[in-house]
mmCIF file of C-alpha atoms in Angstrom:
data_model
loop_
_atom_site.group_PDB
_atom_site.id
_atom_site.type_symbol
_atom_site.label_atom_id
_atom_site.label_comp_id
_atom_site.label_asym_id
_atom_site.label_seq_id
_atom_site.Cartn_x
_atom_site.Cartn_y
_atom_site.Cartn_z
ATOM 1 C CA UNK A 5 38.007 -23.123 -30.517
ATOM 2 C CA UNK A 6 38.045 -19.270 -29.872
ATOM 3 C CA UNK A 7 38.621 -18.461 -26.078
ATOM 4 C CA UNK A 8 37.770 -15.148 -23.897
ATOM 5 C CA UNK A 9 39.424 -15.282 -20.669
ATOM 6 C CA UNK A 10 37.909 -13.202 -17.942
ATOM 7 C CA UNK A 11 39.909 -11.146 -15.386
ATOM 8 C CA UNK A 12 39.858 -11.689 -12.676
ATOM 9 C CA UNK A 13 38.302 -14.353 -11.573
ATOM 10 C CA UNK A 14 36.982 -13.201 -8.495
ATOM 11 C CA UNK A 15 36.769 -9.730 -6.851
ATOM 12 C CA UNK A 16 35.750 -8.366 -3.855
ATOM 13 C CA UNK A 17 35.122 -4.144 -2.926
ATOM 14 C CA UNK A 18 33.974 -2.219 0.043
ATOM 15 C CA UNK A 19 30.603 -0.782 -0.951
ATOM 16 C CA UNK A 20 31.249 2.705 -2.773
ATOM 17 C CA UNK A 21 34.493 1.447 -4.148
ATOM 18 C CA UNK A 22 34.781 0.675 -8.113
ATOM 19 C CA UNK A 23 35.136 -2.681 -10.107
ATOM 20 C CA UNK A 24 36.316 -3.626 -13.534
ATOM 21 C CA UNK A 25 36.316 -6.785 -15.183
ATOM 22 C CA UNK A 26 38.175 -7.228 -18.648
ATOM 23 C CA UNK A 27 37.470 -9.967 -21.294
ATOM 24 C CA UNK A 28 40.850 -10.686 -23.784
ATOM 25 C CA UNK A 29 40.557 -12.680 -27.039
ATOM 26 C CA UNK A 30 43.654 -13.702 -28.676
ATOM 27 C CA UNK A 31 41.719 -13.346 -31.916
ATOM 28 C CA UNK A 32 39.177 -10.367 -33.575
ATOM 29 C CA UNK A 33 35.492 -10.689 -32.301
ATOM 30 C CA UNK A 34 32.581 -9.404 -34.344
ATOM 31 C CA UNK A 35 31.040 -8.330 -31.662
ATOM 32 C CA UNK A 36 31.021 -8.967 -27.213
ATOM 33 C CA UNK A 37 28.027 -8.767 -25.306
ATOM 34 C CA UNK A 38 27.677 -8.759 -21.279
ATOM 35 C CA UNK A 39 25.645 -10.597 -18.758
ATOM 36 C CA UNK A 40 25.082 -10.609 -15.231
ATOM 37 C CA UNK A 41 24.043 -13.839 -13.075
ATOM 38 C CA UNK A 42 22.948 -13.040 -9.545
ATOM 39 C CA UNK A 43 23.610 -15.778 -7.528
ATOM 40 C CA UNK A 44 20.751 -18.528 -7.940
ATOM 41 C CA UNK A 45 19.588 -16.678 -10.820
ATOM 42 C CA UNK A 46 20.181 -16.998 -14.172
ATOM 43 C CA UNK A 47 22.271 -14.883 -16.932
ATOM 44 C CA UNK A 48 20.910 -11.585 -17.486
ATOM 45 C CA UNK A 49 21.630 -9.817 -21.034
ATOM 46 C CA UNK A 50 22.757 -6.227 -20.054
ATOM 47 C CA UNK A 51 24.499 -4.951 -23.321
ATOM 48 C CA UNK A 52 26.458 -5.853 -26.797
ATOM 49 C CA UNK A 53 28.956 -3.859 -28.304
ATOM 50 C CA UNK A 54 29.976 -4.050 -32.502
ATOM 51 C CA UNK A 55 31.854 -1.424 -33.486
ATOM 52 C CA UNK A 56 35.729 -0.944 -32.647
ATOM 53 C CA UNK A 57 36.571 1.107 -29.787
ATOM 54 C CA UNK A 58 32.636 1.549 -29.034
ATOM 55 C CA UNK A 59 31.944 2.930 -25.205
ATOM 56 C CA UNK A 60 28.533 2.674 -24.158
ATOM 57 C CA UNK A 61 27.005 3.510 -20.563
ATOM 58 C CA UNK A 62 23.962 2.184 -18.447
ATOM 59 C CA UNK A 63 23.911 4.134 -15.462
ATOM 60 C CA UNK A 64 27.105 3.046 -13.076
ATOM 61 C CA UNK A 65 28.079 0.604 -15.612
ATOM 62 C CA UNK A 66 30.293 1.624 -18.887
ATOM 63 C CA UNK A 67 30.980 -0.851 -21.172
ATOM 64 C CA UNK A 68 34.076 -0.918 -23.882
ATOM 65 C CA UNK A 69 34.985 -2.771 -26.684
ATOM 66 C CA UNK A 70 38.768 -2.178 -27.677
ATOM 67 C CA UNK A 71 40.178 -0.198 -31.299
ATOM 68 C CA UNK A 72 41.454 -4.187 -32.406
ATOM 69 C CA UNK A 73 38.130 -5.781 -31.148
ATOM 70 C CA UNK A 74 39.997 -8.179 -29.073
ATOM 71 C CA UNK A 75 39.068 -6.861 -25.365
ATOM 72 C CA UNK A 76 36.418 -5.306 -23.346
ATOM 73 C CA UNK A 77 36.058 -4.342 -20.582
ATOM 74 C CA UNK A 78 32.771 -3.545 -17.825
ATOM 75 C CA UNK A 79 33.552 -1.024 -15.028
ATOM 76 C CA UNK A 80 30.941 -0.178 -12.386
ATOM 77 C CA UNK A 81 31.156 2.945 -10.713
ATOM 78 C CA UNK A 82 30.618 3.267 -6.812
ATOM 79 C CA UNK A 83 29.414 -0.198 -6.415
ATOM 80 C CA UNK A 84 26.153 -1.285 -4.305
ATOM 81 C CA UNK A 85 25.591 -4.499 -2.899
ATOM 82 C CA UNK A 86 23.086 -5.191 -5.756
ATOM 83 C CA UNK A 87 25.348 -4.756 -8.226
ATOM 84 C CA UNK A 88 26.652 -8.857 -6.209
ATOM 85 C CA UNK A 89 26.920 -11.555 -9.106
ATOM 86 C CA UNK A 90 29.147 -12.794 -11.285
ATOM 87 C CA UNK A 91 29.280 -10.600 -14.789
ATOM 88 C CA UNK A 92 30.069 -12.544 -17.993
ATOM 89 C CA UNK A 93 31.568 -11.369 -21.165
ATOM 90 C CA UNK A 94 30.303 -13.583 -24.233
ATOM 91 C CA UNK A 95 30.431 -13.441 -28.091
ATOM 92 C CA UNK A 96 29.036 -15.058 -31.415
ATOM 93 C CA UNK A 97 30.850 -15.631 -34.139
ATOM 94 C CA UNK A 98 30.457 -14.310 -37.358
ATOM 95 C CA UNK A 99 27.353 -15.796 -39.036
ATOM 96 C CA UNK A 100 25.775 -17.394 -35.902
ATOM 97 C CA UNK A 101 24.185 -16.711 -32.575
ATOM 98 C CA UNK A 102 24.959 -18.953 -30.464
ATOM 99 C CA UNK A 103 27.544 -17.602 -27.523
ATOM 100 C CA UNK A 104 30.678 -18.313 -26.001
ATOM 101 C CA UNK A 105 30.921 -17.540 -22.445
ATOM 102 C CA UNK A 106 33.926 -16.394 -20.607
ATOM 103 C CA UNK A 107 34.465 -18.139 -17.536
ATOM 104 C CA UNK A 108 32.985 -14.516 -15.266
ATOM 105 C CA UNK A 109 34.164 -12.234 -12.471
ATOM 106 C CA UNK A 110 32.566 -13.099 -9.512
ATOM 107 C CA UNK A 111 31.682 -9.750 -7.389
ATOM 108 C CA UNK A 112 31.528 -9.807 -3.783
ATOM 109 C CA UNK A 113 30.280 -6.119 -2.143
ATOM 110 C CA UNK A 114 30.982 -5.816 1.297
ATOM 111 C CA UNK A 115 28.098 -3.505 3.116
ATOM 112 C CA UNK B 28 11.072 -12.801 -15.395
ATOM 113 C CA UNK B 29 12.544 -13.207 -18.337
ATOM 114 C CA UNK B 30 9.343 -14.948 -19.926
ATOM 115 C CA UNK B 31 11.247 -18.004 -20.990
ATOM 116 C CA UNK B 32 10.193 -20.623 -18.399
ATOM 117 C CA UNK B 33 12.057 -24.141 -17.851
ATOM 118 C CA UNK B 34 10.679 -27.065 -15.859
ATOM 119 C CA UNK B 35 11.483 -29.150 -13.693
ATOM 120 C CA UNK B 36 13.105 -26.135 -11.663
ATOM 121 C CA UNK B 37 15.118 -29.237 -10.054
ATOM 122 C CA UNK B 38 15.675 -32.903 -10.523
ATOM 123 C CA UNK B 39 17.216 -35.379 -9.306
ATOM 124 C CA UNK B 40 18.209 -38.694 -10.689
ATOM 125 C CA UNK B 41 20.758 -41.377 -10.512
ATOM 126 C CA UNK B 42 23.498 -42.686 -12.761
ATOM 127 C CA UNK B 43 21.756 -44.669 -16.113
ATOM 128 C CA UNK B 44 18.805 -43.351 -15.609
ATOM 129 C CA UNK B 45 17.155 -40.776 -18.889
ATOM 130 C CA UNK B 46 15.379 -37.215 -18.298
ATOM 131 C CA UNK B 47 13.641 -34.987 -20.262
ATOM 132 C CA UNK B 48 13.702 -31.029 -19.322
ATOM 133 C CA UNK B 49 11.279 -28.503 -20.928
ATOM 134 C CA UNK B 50 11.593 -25.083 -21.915
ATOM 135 C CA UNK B 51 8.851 -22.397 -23.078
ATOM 136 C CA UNK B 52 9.939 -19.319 -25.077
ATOM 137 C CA UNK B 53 8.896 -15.975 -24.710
ATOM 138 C CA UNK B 54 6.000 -15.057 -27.021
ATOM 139 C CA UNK B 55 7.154 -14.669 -30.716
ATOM 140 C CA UNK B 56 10.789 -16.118 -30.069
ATOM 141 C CA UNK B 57 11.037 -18.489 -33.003
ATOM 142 C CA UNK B 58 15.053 -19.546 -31.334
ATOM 143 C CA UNK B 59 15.523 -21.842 -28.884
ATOM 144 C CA UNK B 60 18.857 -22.241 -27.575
ATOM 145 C CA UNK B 61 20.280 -24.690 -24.582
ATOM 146 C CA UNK B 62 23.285 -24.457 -22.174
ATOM 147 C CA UNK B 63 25.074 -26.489 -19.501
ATOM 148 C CA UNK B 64 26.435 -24.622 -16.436
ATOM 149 C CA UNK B 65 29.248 -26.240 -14.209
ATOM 150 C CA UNK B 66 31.135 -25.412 -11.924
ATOM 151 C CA UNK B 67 34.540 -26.374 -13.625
ATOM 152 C CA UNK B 68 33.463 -25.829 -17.109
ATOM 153 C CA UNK B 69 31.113 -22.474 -17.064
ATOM 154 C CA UNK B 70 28.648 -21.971 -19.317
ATOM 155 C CA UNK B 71 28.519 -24.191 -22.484
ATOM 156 C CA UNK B 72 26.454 -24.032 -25.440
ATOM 157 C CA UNK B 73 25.005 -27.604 -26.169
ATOM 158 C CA UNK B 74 22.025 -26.548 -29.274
ATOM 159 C CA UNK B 75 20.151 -24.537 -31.258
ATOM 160 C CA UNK B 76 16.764 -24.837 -32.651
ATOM 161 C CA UNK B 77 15.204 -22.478 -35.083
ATOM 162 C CA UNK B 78 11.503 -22.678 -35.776
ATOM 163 C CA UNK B 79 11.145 -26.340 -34.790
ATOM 164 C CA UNK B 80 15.090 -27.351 -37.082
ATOM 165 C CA UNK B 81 18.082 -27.866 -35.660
ATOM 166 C CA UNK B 82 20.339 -24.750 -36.567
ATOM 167 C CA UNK B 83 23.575 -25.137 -34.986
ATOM 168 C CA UNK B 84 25.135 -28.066 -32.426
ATOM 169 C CA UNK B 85 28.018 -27.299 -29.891
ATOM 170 C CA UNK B 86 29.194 -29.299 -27.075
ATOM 171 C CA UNK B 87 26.415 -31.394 -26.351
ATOM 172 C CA UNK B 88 27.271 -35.153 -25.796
ATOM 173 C CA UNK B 89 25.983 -37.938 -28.220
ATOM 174 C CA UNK B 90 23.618 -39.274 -25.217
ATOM 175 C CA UNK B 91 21.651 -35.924 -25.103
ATOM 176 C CA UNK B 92 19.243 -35.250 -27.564
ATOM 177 C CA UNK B 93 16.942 -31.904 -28.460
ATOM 178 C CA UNK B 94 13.691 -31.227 -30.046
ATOM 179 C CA UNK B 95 11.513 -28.245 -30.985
ATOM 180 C CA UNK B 96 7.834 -28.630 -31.409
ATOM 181 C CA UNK B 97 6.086 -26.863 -33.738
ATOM 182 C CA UNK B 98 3.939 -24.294 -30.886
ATOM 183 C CA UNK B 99 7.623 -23.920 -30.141
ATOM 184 C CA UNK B 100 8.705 -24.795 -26.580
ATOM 185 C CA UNK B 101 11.787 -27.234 -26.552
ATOM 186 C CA UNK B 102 12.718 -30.378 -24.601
ATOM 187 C CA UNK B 103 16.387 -31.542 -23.776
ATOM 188 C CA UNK B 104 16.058 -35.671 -23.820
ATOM 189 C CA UNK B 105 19.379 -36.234 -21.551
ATOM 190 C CA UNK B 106 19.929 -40.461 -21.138
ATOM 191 C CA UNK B 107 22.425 -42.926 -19.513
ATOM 192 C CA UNK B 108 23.190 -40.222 -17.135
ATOM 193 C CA UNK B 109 26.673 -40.072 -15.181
ATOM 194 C CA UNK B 110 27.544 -38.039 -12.249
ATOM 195 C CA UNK B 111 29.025 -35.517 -14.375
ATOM 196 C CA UNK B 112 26.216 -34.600 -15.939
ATOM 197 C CA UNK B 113 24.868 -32.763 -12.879
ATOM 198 C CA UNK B 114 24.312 -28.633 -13.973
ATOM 199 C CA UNK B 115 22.375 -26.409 -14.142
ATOM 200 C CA UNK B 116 20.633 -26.620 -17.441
ATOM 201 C CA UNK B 117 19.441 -23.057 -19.014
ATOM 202 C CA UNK B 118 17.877 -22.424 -22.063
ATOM 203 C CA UNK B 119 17.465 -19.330 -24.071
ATOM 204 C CA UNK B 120 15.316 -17.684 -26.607
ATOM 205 C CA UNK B 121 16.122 -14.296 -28.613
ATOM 206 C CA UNK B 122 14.816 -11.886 -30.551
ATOM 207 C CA UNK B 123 16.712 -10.668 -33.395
ATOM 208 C CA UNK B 124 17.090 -6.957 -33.823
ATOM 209 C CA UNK B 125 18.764 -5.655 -36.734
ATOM 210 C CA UNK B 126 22.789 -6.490 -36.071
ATOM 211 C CA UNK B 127 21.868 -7.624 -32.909
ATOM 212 C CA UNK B 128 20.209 -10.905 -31.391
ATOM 213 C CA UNK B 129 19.379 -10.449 -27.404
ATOM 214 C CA UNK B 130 19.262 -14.220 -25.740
ATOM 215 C CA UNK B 131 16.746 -14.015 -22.748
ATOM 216 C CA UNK B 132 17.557 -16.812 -20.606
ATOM 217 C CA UNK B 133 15.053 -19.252 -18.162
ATOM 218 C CA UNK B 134 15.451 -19.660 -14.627
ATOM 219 C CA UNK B 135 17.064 -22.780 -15.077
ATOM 220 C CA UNK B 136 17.021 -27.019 -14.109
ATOM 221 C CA UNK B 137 19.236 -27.577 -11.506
ATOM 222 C CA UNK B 138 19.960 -31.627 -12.563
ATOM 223 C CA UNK B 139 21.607 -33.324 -9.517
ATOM 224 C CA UNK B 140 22.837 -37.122 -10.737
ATOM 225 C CA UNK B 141 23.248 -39.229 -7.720
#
């Protein structure tokens, strides 16, 4: 089936320094959504994106979806140490809800 | 807190042996889905439920089984249980709002198969 892979798989940034995680599909998505999983927790819904080259911004965090629909991206600016977890890009296809995961970034902030 | 809550928080079982994990919605959710998360396969979407039907199936394995009752709340039946079977076992329930449907996710069953 459809596949979004998730780069990269793990990062790690000195507190203050920035992160980005992209999320490529080799085919058109109707739509990407983000979630964040602090460790032990479970995934948290932060945003979803539709349209085709949409930007959209939650505080440090800006979300994109690309002008073909086939990548997105999360950068967080001047990261915190709660800002730690692994961050998930997922989608539905056309006509149902249920998602498909990417396999996650995991962030490490060092203090 | 999401408002979805999921018991057991943790079980654990050995190989052959059948369990049955529980899930609560959030107030008005009328969906119901479930997911498997492992370490070498992520997170996997195993079922949906829809106001007490089955609405869509994904990769859940012919010896697990689902259910939705009609006040709602769900229960995963998961039988003849391997070692690989041990996840963490979330489930979901959304609210649908206009183009979009936000999935608000339980804290979890962490299912250890000894």
């Amino acid at each position: 089936g459809q596949q979004v892979m998730q780069i990269p798989q793990y990062q790690h940034v000195q507190e203050g320094e920035d992160f980005t995680t992209y999320c490529n599909s080799s085919t058109t998505l109707s739509n990407i959504q983000w979630y964040k999983q602090r460790p032990g927790g479970h995934p948290v819904f932060l945003i979803q994106l539709v349209k085709s080259g949409e930007v959209k911004k939650q505080k440090r965090l800006t979300f994109q979806f690309g002008e073909a629909k086939k990548n997105s991206s999360l950068h967080i600016t001047a990261t915190q140490t709660t800002d730690v977890g692994t961050y998930f890009c997922a989608y539905s296809g056309a006509g149902s809800y249920q998602l498909t995961f990417g396999k996650g970034t995991k962030l490490s902030v060092i203090p | 807190d999401s408002g979805v809550t999921q018991t057991p928080k943790h079980l654990i079982t050995a190989t052959g042996q059948r369990v049955t994990l529980r899930c609560s919605p959030r107030s008005g959710d009328l969906s119901v889905y479930w997911y498997q998360q492992s370490l070498d396969q992520g997170l996997q979407f195993l079922i949906q439920y829809y106001n007490g039907e089955e609405r869509a199936k994904g990769n859940i394995l012919e010896r697990f089984s689902a259910q939705q009752f009609p006040d709602l709340h769900s229960e995963l039946n998961l039988s003849s249980l391997e070692l690989g079977d041990s996840a963490l076992y979330f489930c979901a329930s959304s609210v649908r709002g206009g183009d979009q449907e936000t999935q608000y996710f339980g804290p979890g069953t962490r299912l250890l198969v000894l």
